[in-house]
PDB file of C-alpha atoms in Angstrom:
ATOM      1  CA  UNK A  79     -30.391  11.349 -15.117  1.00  0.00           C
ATOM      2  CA  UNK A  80     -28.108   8.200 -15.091  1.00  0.00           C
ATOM      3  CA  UNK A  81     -25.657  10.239 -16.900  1.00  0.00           C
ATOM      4  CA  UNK A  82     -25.046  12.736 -14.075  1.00  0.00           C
ATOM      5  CA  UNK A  83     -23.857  10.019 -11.372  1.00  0.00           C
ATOM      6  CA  UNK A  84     -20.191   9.004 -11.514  1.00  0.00           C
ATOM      7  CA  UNK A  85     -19.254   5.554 -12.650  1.00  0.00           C
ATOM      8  CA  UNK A  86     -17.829   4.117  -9.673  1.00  0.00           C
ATOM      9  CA  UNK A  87     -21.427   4.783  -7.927  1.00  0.00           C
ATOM     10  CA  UNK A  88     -23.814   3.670 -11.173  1.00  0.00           C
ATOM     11  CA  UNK A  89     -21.779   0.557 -10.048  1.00  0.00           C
ATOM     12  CA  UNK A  90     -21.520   0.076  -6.385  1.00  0.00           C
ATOM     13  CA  UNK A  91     -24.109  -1.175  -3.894  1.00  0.00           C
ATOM     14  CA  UNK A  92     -27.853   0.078  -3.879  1.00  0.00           C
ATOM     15  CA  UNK A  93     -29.555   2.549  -5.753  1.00  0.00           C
ATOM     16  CA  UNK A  94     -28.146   5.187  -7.379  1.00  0.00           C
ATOM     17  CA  UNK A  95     -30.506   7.776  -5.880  1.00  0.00           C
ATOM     18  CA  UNK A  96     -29.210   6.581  -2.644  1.00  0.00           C
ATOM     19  CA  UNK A  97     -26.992   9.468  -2.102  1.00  0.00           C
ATOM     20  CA  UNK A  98     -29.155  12.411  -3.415  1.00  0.00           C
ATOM     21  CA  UNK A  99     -31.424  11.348  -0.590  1.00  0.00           C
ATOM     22  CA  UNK A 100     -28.741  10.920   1.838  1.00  0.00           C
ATOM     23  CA  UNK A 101     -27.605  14.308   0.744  1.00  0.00           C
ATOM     24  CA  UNK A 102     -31.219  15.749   1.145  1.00  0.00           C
ATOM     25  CA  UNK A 103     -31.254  14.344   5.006  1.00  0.00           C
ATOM     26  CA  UNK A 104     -28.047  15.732   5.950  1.00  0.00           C
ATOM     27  CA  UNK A 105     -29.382  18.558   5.176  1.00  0.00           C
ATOM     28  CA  UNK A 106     -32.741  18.820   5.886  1.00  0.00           C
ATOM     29  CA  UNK A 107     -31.670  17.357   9.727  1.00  0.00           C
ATOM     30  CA  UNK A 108     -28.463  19.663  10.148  1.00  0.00           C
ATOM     31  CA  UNK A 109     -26.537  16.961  10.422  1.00  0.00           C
ATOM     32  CA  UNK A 110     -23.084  18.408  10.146  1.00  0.00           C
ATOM     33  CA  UNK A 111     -24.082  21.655  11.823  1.00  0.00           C
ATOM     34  CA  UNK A 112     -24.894  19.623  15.233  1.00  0.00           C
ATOM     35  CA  UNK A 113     -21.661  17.830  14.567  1.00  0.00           C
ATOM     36  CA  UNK A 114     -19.807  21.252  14.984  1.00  0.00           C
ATOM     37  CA  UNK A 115     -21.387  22.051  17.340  1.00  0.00           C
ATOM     38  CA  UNK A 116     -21.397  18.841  19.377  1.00  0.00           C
ATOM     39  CA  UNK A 117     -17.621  18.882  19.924  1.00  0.00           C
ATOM     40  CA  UNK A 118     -16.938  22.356  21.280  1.00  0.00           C
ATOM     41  CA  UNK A 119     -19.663  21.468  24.113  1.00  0.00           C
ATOM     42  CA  UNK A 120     -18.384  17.975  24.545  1.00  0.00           C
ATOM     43  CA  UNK A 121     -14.593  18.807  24.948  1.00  0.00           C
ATOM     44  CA  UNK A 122     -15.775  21.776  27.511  1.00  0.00           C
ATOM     45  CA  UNK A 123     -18.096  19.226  29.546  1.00  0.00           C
ATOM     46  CA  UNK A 124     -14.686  16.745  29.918  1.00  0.00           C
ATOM     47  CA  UNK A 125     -12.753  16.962  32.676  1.00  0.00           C
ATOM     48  CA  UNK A 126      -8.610  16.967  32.158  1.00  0.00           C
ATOM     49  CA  UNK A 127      -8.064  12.877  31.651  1.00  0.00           C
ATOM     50  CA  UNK A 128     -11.471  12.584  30.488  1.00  0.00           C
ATOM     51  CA  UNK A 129     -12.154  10.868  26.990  1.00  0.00           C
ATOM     52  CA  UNK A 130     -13.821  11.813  24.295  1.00  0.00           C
ATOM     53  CA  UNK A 131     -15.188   9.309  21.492  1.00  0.00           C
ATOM     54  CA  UNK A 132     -17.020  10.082  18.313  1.00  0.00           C
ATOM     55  CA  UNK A 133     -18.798   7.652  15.635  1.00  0.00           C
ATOM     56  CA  UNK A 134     -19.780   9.067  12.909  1.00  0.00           C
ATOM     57  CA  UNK A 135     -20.960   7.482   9.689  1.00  0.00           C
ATOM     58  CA  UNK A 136     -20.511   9.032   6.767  1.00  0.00           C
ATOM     59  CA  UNK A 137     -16.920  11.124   5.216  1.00  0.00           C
ATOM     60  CA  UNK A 138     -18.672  14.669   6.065  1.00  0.00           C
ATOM     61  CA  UNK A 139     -19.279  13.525   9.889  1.00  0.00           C
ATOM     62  CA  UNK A 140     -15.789  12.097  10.274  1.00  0.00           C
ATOM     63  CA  UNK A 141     -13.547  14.783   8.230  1.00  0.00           C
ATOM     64  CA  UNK A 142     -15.112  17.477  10.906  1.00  0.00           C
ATOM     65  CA  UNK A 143     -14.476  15.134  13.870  1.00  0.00           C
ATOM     66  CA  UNK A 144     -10.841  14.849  12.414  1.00  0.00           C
ATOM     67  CA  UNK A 145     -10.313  18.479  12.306  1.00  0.00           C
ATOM     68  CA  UNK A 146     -11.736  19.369  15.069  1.00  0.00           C
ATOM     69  CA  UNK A 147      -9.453  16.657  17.287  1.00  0.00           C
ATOM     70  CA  UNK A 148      -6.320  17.518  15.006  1.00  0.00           C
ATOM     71  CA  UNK A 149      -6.720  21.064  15.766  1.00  0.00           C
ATOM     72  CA  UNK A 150      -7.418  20.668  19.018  1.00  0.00           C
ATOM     73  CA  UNK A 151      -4.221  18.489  19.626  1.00  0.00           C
ATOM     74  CA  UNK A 152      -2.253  21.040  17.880  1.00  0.00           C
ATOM     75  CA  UNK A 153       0.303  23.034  20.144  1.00  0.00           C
ATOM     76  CA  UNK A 154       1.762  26.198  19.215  1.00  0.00           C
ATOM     77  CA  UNK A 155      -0.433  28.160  16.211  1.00  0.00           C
ATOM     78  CA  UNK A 156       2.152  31.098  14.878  1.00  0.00           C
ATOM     79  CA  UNK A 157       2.378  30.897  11.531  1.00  0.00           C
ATOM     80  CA  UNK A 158       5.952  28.944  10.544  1.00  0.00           C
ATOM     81  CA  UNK A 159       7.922  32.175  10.183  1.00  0.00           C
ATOM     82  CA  UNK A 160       8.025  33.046  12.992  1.00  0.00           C
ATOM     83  CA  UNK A 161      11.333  32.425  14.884  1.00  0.00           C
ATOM     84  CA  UNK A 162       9.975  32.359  18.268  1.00  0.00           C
ATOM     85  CA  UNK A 163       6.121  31.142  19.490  1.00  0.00           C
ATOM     86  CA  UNK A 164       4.248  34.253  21.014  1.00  0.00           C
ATOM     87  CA  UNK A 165       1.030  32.667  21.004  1.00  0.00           C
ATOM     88  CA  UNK A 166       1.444  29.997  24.101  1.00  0.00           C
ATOM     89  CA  UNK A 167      -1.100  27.930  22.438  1.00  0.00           C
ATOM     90  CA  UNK A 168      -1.194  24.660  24.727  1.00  0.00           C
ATOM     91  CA  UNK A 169      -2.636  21.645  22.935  1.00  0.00           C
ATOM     92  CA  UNK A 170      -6.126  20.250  24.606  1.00  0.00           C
ATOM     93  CA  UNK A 171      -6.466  17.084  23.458  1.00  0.00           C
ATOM     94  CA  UNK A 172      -3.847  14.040  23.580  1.00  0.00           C
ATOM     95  CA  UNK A 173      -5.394  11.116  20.304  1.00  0.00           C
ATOM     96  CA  UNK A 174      -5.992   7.873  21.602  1.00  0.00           C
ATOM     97  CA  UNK A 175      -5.084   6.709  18.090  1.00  0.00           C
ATOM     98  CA  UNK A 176      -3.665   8.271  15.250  1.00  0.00           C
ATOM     99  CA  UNK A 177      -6.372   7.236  12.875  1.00  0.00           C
ATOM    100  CA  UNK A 178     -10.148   6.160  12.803  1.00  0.00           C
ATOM    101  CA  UNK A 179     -11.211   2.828  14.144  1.00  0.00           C
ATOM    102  CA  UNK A 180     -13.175   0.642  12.041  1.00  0.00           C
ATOM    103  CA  UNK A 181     -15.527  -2.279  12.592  1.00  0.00           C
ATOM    104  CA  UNK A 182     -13.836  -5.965  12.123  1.00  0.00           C
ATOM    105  CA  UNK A 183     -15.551  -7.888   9.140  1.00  0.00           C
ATOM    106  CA  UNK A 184     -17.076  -9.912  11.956  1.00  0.00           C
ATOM    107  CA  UNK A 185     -19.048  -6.779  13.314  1.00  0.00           C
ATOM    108  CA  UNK A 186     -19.464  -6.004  10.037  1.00  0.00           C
ATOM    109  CA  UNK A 187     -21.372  -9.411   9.577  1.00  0.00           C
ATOM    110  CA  UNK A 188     -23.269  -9.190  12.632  1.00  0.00           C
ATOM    111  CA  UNK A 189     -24.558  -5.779  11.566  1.00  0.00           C
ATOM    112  CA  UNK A 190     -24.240  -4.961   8.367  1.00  0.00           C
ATOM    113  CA  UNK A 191     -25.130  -0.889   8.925  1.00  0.00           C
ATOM    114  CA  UNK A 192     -22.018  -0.925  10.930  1.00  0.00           C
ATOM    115  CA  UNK A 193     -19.725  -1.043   7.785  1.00  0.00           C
ATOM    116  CA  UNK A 194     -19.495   3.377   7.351  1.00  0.00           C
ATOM    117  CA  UNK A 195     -19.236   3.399  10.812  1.00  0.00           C
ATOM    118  CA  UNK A 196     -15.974   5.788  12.111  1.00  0.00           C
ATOM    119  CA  UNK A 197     -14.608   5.781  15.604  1.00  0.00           C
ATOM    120  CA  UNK A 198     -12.494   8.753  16.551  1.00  0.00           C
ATOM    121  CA  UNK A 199     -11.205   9.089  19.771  1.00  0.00           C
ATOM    122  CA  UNK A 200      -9.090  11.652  22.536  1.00  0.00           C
ATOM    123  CA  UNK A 201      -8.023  12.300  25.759  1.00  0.00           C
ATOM    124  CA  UNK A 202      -8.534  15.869  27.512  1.00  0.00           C
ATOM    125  CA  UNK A 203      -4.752  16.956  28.358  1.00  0.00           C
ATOM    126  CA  UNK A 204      -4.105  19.117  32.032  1.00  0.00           C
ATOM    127  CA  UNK A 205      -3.459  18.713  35.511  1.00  0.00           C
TER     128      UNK A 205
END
């Protein structure tokens, strides 16, 4: 059994069997399946200047809060041969900042479960 976890996590913090259980609740909860579909409700609920912010606390959480807010910030989707945009794509979102916000080492010390913790954030773009 030992033999089938990486290195680098046979050697980190906690128990090993830490992450198979973590996987099992992601699961089991449908975690990242009310993540997806979170975001398409939120960004429909926000008015144009509204914000949107999103913690989320493990990689899976934050990598579809990333795409979702990249692809939403995204302009014109032809595909890159095309000489001319036909598709009038307008981007929705504007990012507040380019990349995740993390806790300081002082939140960090004040509460430890803080430390995975991921803030994304975006403002709805119109009129």
């Amino acid at each position: 059994m030992r033999a089938a976890i990486p290195a680098p996590a046979r050697f980190g913090d906690g128990h090993p069997a830490k992450r198979v259980f973590q996987a099992l609740r992601i699961a089991v909860n449908d975690e990242l399946g009310a993540v997806e579909r979170a975001l398409p409700s939120a960004l429909q609920m926000l008015r144009p200047g509204g914000r949107l912010a999103v913690i989320s606390f493990h990689s899976l959480e934050d990598r579809i809060v990333k795409r979702f807010l990249r692809a939403q910030e995204r302009g014109c989707i032809c595909p890159p041969d095309f000489p001319v945009c036909v598709c009038g794509h307008e981007p929705v979102l504007r990012a507040l900042h380019r990349k995740a916000i993390r806790p300081t080492p002082r939140e960090v010390a004040a509460n430890p479960r803080a430390a995975s913790a991921r803030l994304r954030t975006a403002q709805k773009v119109g009129p």
